[in-house]
Amino acid sequence: MNGGRQAAFPPWLEGHLGPLIRLISSGHTPPGLLVTGPKGVGKGVLVRAFLQRMACTEAAEGLFGCGRCNGCRSFRGGTHPEILQVTPEAPGKEIVVDSIRSVIEFLSLSHGGPARMVFIEPAEAMNVNAANALLKTLEEPPGGAMLLLAAAQPARLPATVRSRCRLLRVPVPERAALRNWLIPFEQDELSADEALAACLDRPLEARALLDDEAAQAAWRSDRTALETLLRSESPFPVIQRFLECDLASLLPRLQRLLVSAQHYLVQGETDAFARLFGTDLLGPFAAGLGMRETALLYQDSLQWQRELQAPLNPNLRCEDIVLRFWRRVGPS
Ligand SMILES: [Zn+2]
């Protein structure tokens, strides 16, 4: 997020930013703040805008950092002396206790200067030891420090962590507001509605899809792979297509397709996601699967997603997924 370009800031987050800034200036800083809301709603964008505003030495008032001063620059470069951001080593990995030990050390070095701030995202990625190590600091952060946690699945955090934080919930904005925000970015071949459906109704991902060629290429590969799955008489072309995809992007869409299949079996109509693949593909596929197999495949797909973190040759993994899928589809 560019602090100077406020127009790019998602409007549904603005209402949360002002109260956060006022909280600090009122002197009632909570030791811990837990920001929750669905994936892709902008929890990280909100917290980083807030942190940059805190780092900014020029923004006397207003919601945003100036984007030009040393404070803003060092924050965005990740070198601000009072702000530490903690993420897993790689997406999907755990935040381990060593990372939390560096948080504790960072806060212990605070001496008389401005209160330090630490942002942990996604907080539910902390394993049990890491979360336990954080508890004491959450109770009494040294030097008036503030810990900010963002979590799409706060239930995965220990209750002891949740109960020590002030909660800030960021809900998904209304559909009409989302569309209005996305319409200026529409592409010839991709509408705001299609982008939202393709990104499982996650606003920031839909925005990236409309704006970013890499996201568009990933979506094209995923769509081709799922279309091939819906059409193909044999697993082998499907395996080929799956190999061309990033499974971290493909698997949530595969899950979503199974939800569409269930929806079709119950309601007798295709939903917005299924319509991305042509109107006549999902019906026969869903009917061929049936309710029970669709539900079992959905369970499988959750397992495949968990297994993504285990090291495995990508060819083997794709083959394994598609063949397990095929066993359930069971072409007679
Ligand atoms: Zn600034």
Coordinates of C-alpha atoms and ligand atoms in Angstrom, one line a residue:
M1 CA 0.0 0.0 0.0
N2 CA 1.4 3.4 -1.0
G3 CA 0.8 5.8 1.8
G4 CA 0.5 8.7 -0.6
R5 CA -2.0 7.0 -2.9
Q6 CA -5.0 7.0 -0.7
A7 CA -7.4 6.3 -3.7
A8 CA -5.9 2.7 -3.8
F9 CA -6.9 2.0 -0.2
P10 CA -9.9 -0.3 0.0
P11 CA -12.7 2.0 1.2
W12 CA -14.2 -0.6 3.6
L13 CA -11.0 -0.5 5.6
E14 CA -10.9 3.3 6.1
G15 CA -13.6 3.2 8.8
H16 CA -11.3 1.0 10.9
L17 CA -8.2 3.1 10.4
G18 CA -9.4 6.3 12.1
P19 CA -10.4 4.6 15.4
L20 CA -7.1 2.7 15.5
I21 CA -5.1 5.9 15.2
R22 CA -7.3 7.7 17.8
L23 CA -6.7 4.8 20.2
I24 CA -3.0 5.5 20.1
S25 CA -3.3 9.2 20.4
S26 CA -5.7 8.8 23.4
G27 CA -3.0 7.0 25.3
H28 CA -5.1 3.9 25.8
T29 CA -3.0 1.5 23.7
P30 CA -4.2 -2.0 24.2
P31 CA -1.2 -4.4 24.7
G32 CA -2.7 -6.7 22.1
L33 CA -5.0 -6.2 19.1
L34 CA -6.4 -9.2 17.2
V35 CA -7.7 -8.3 13.8
T36 CA -10.0 -10.9 12.4
G37 CA -11.9 -11.3 9.1
P38 CA -12.1 -13.6 6.1
K39 CA -9.0 -14.3 3.9
G40 CA -8.5 -11.5 1.4
V41 CA -10.6 -8.9 3.1
G42 CA -7.5 -6.7 3.8
K43 CA -6.5 -7.3 7.5
G44 CA -2.8 -7.0 6.6
V45 CA -3.4 -4.0 4.4
L46 CA -5.2 -2.3 7.3
V47 CA -2.6 -3.1 9.9
R48 CA 0.3 -2.0 7.6
A49 CA -1.4 1.3 6.8
F50 CA -1.8 1.9 10.5
L51 CA 1.8 1.0 11.2
Q52 CA 3.0 3.2 8.4
R53 CA 0.9 6.0 9.8
M54 CA 2.5 5.5 13.2
A55 CA 6.0 5.5 11.6
C56 CA 5.3 8.6 9.5
T57 CA 7.0 11.8 10.9
E58 CA 5.0 14.1 8.6
A59 CA 1.4 13.1 8.9
A60 CA 0.2 15.3 11.7
E61 CA -3.4 14.4 10.9
G62 CA -5.2 12.3 8.4
L63 CA -5.4 8.6 8.0
F64 CA -2.3 7.8 6.0
G65 CA 1.4 8.1 6.2
C66 CA 2.9 10.5 3.7
G67 CA 4.9 7.8 1.9
R68 CA 7.9 10.1 1.5
C69 CA 9.5 10.8 4.9
N70 CA 12.2 8.6 6.4
G71 CA 9.7 7.0 8.8
C72 CA 7.5 5.9 5.9
R73 CA 10.4 4.8 3.8
S74 CA 12.1 2.8 6.5
F75 CA 8.8 1.2 7.5
R76 CA 8.2 0.1 3.9
G77 CA 11.7 -1.1 3.5
G78 CA 11.2 -3.3 6.6
T79 CA 14.0 -1.5 8.5
H80 CA 12.0 0.8 10.9
P81 CA 13.7 0.5 14.3
E82 CA 10.4 0.5 16.3
I83 CA 8.4 -1.8 14.1
L84 CA 8.8 -5.6 13.6
Q85 CA 6.8 -7.7 11.3
V86 CA 6.7 -11.5 11.8
T87 CA 5.5 -13.9 9.1
P88 CA 6.1 -17.6 8.5
E89 CA 9.3 -18.5 6.6
A90 CA 7.2 -19.5 3.6
P91 CA 3.4 -19.3 3.0
G92 CA 1.7 -22.2 4.8
K93 CA 4.5 -22.8 7.2
E94 CA 4.3 -22.4 11.0
I95 CA 5.6 -19.4 12.9
V96 CA 8.0 -21.1 15.3
V97 CA 9.0 -20.3 18.9
D98 CA 12.4 -18.8 17.7
S99 CA 10.5 -16.1 15.8
I100 CA 8.6 -15.2 19.0
R101 CA 11.9 -15.2 21.0
S102 CA 13.1 -12.5 18.6
V103 CA 9.9 -10.6 19.2
I104 CA 10.5 -10.7 22.9
E105 CA 14.2 -9.7 22.4
F106 CA 13.1 -6.8 20.1
L107 CA 10.7 -5.5 22.7
S108 CA 13.2 -5.9 25.6
L109 CA 15.5 -3.5 23.7
S110 CA 12.9 -0.8 24.0
H111 CA 14.4 1.9 26.3
G112 CA 12.7 5.1 26.6
G113 CA 12.1 5.7 22.9
P114 CA 8.7 5.5 21.2
A115 CA 6.6 2.4 22.0
R116 CA 7.5 -0.5 19.8
M117 CA 5.0 -2.4 17.7
V118 CA 5.0 -5.9 16.4
F119 CA 2.8 -7.3 13.7
I120 CA 2.3 -11.1 13.5
E121 CA 0.5 -12.4 10.4
P122 CA -1.1 -14.8 10.1
A123 CA -1.2 -15.2 13.8
E124 CA -2.9 -18.6 13.6
A125 CA 0.3 -19.9 12.0
M126 CA 2.0 -19.7 15.4
N127 CA 2.5 -23.3 16.7
V128 CA 1.6 -24.1 20.3
N129 CA 5.1 -23.3 21.6
A130 CA 5.2 -20.0 19.8
A131 CA 1.8 -19.0 21.1
N132 CA 2.7 -19.9 24.6
A133 CA 5.9 -18.0 24.4
L134 CA 4.0 -14.9 23.4
L135 CA 1.5 -15.0 26.3
K136 CA 3.6 -13.3 29.0
T137 CA 4.5 -10.5 26.6
L138 CA 0.8 -10.1 25.7
E139 CA 0.0 -9.6 29.4
E140 CA 2.7 -7.0 30.0
P141 CA 4.5 -5.8 26.9
P142 CA 7.6 -3.8 27.9
G143 CA 7.6 -0.1 27.4
G144 CA 4.0 0.2 26.4
A145 CA 4.6 -1.9 23.3
M146 CA 1.7 -3.0 21.2
L147 CA 1.3 -6.5 19.6
L148 CA -0.9 -6.6 16.5
L149 CA -2.2 -10.0 15.3
A150 CA -4.1 -10.8 12.2
A151 CA -6.0 -14.0 11.8
A152 CA -8.6 -15.3 9.3
Q153 CA -9.2 -18.3 11.6
P154 CA -8.9 -16.9 15.1
A155 CA -10.4 -20.1 16.6
R156 CA -7.1 -21.8 15.8
L157 CA -5.4 -19.5 18.3
P158 CA -5.3 -20.6 21.9
A159 CA -8.1 -19.0 24.0
T160 CA -5.4 -17.6 26.3
V161 CA -4.1 -15.5 23.4
R162 CA -7.5 -14.4 22.2
S163 CA -8.6 -13.4 25.6
R164 CA -5.6 -11.1 26.1
C165 CA -6.3 -9.1 22.9
R166 CA -8.8 -6.4 22.0
L167 CA -10.8 -7.7 19.0
L168 CA -11.2 -5.8 15.7
R169 CA -13.4 -7.6 13.2
V170 CA -13.2 -6.7 9.5
P171 CA -16.3 -8.1 7.7
V172 CA -16.6 -8.5 4.0
P173 CA -18.2 -5.5 2.5
E174 CA -21.5 -5.7 0.7
R175 CA -21.5 -7.1 -2.8
A176 CA -22.5 -3.8 -4.4
A177 CA -19.8 -1.9 -2.7
L178 CA -17.2 -4.5 -3.7
R179 CA -18.4 -4.3 -7.4
N180 CA -18.2 -0.5 -7.4
W181 CA -14.7 -0.7 -6.1
L182 CA -13.6 -3.3 -8.7
I183 CA -15.5 -2.0 -11.8
P184 CA -12.8 0.6 -12.7
F185 CA -10.3 -2.2 -13.0
E186 CA -12.4 -4.5 -15.2
Q187 CA -10.6 -6.1 -18.2
D188 CA -12.0 -6.8 -21.6
E189 CA -12.0 -10.5 -20.9
L190 CA -12.7 -10.4 -17.2
S191 CA -15.5 -8.6 -15.4
A192 CA -15.6 -7.6 -11.7
D193 CA -18.2 -10.3 -11.0
E194 CA -16.1 -13.0 -12.7
A195 CA -12.9 -11.9 -10.9
L196 CA -14.8 -12.1 -7.5
A197 CA -16.1 -15.6 -8.4
A198 CA -12.7 -16.7 -9.6
C199 CA -11.1 -15.4 -6.4
L200 CA -13.7 -17.1 -4.1
D201 CA -15.2 -13.7 -3.2
R202 CA -11.9 -12.5 -1.7
P203 CA -11.8 -8.7 -2.6
L204 CA -8.1 -8.1 -2.6
E205 CA -7.4 -11.2 -4.6
A206 CA -10.1 -10.2 -7.1
R207 CA -8.4 -6.7 -7.4
A208 CA -5.0 -8.4 -8.0
L209 CA -6.6 -10.6 -10.6
L210 CA -7.9 -7.6 -12.5
D211 CA -4.7 -5.8 -12.2
D212 CA -1.8 -8.2 -12.3
E213 CA -0.6 -10.4 -15.2
A214 CA 0.9 -13.1 -13.0
A215 CA -2.5 -13.5 -11.2
Q216 CA -4.3 -13.7 -14.6
A217 CA -1.8 -16.3 -15.9
A218 CA -2.4 -18.4 -12.7
W219 CA -6.2 -18.1 -13.1
R220 CA -6.0 -19.1 -16.8
S221 CA -3.9 -22.2 -15.8
D222 CA -6.3 -23.1 -13.0
R223 CA -9.4 -22.6 -15.1
T224 CA -8.0 -24.8 -17.9
A225 CA -7.0 -27.5 -15.4
L226 CA -10.5 -27.5 -13.8
E227 CA -12.2 -27.4 -17.2
T228 CA -10.1 -30.4 -18.3
L229 CA -11.2 -32.2 -15.1
L230 CA -14.8 -31.5 -15.9
R231 CA -14.5 -32.6 -19.5
S232 CA -11.9 -35.3 -19.6
E233 CA -12.6 -39.0 -20.1
S234 CA -9.2 -40.0 -18.8
P235 CA -7.0 -38.8 -15.9
F236 CA -3.8 -38.3 -17.9
P237 CA -4.6 -34.9 -19.6
V238 CA -5.9 -33.7 -16.2
I239 CA -2.5 -34.6 -14.6
Q240 CA -0.7 -32.7 -17.4
R241 CA -2.9 -29.6 -16.7
F242 CA -2.5 -29.8 -13.0
L243 CA 1.3 -29.9 -13.4
E244 CA 1.0 -26.5 -15.1
C245 CA -0.6 -25.0 -12.0
D246 CA 0.5 -23.8 -8.6
L247 CA -1.4 -26.2 -6.4
A248 CA -1.6 -23.6 -3.6
S249 CA -3.7 -21.6 -6.0
L250 CA -5.5 -24.5 -7.7
L251 CA -6.6 -26.5 -4.7
P252 CA -8.9 -23.8 -3.1
R253 CA -10.5 -23.5 -6.5
L254 CA -10.9 -27.2 -6.8
Q255 CA -12.6 -27.2 -3.4
R256 CA -14.8 -24.4 -4.6
L257 CA -15.8 -26.4 -7.6
L258 CA -16.8 -29.3 -5.4
V259 CA -19.0 -26.8 -3.4
S260 CA -20.5 -25.8 -6.7
A261 CA -21.2 -29.4 -7.5
Q262 CA -23.0 -29.9 -4.2
H263 CA -25.0 -26.7 -4.8
Y264 CA -26.0 -28.0 -8.2
L265 CA -27.0 -31.4 -6.8
V266 CA -29.2 -29.7 -4.1
Q267 CA -30.5 -26.7 -6.0
G268 CA -30.4 -28.0 -9.6
E269 CA -28.7 -24.9 -10.9
T270 CA -25.1 -23.7 -11.4
D271 CA -23.7 -21.0 -9.2
A272 CA -21.4 -18.1 -10.2
F273 CA -18.2 -20.1 -9.8
A274 CA -19.4 -23.0 -11.9
R275 CA -20.6 -20.6 -14.7
L276 CA -16.9 -19.5 -15.1
F277 CA -16.4 -22.9 -16.8
G278 CA -19.3 -22.9 -19.3
T279 CA -22.8 -23.6 -18.3
D280 CA -23.1 -27.2 -19.6
L281 CA -20.0 -28.7 -17.9
L282 CA -20.8 -28.9 -14.2
G283 CA -24.2 -30.5 -14.4
P284 CA -23.2 -33.9 -15.9
F285 CA -20.0 -33.9 -13.8
A286 CA -21.9 -33.4 -10.5
A287 CA -24.6 -35.9 -11.5
G288 CA -21.9 -38.4 -12.3
L289 CA -20.3 -37.9 -8.9
G290 CA -23.4 -37.8 -6.7
M291 CA -23.7 -36.3 -3.3
R292 CA -21.7 -38.8 -1.3
E293 CA -18.7 -38.9 -3.5
T294 CA -18.7 -35.1 -3.8
A295 CA -18.6 -34.7 0.0
L296 CA -15.8 -37.4 0.3
L297 CA -13.8 -35.6 -2.4
Y298 CA -14.2 -32.3 -0.6
Q299 CA -12.8 -34.0 2.5
D300 CA -9.9 -35.3 0.4
S301 CA -9.2 -31.9 -0.9
L302 CA -8.8 -30.5 2.6
Q303 CA -6.3 -33.2 3.3
W304 CA -4.4 -32.4 0.0
Q305 CA -4.2 -28.8 1.1
R306 CA -2.7 -29.7 4.4
E307 CA -0.3 -32.0 2.7
L308 CA 1.0 -29.2 0.5
Q309 CA 3.5 -28.3 3.3
A310 CA 5.1 -31.7 3.2
P311 CA 8.0 -32.0 0.7
L312 CA 6.9 -34.1 -2.3
N313 CA 7.9 -34.2 -5.9
P314 CA 5.3 -32.1 -7.8
N315 CA 4.7 -34.8 -10.5
L316 CA 4.0 -37.4 -7.8
R317 CA 1.7 -35.0 -6.0
C318 CA -0.4 -34.1 -9.0
E319 CA -0.6 -37.7 -10.1
D320 CA -1.7 -38.7 -6.6
I321 CA -4.4 -36.0 -6.4
V322 CA -5.8 -36.7 -9.8
L323 CA -5.8 -40.4 -9.5
R324 CA -7.4 -40.3 -6.1
F325 CA -10.0 -38.0 -7.6
W326 CA -10.5 -40.4 -10.5
R327 CA -11.0 -43.4 -8.2
R328 CA -14.0 -41.5 -6.7
V329 CA -15.3 -40.2 -10.1
G330 CA -14.9 -43.9 -11.1
P331 CA -15.7 -43.8 -14.8
S332 CA -17.5 -47.1 -15.3
Ligands
ZN1 ZN 5.6 9.8 6.2

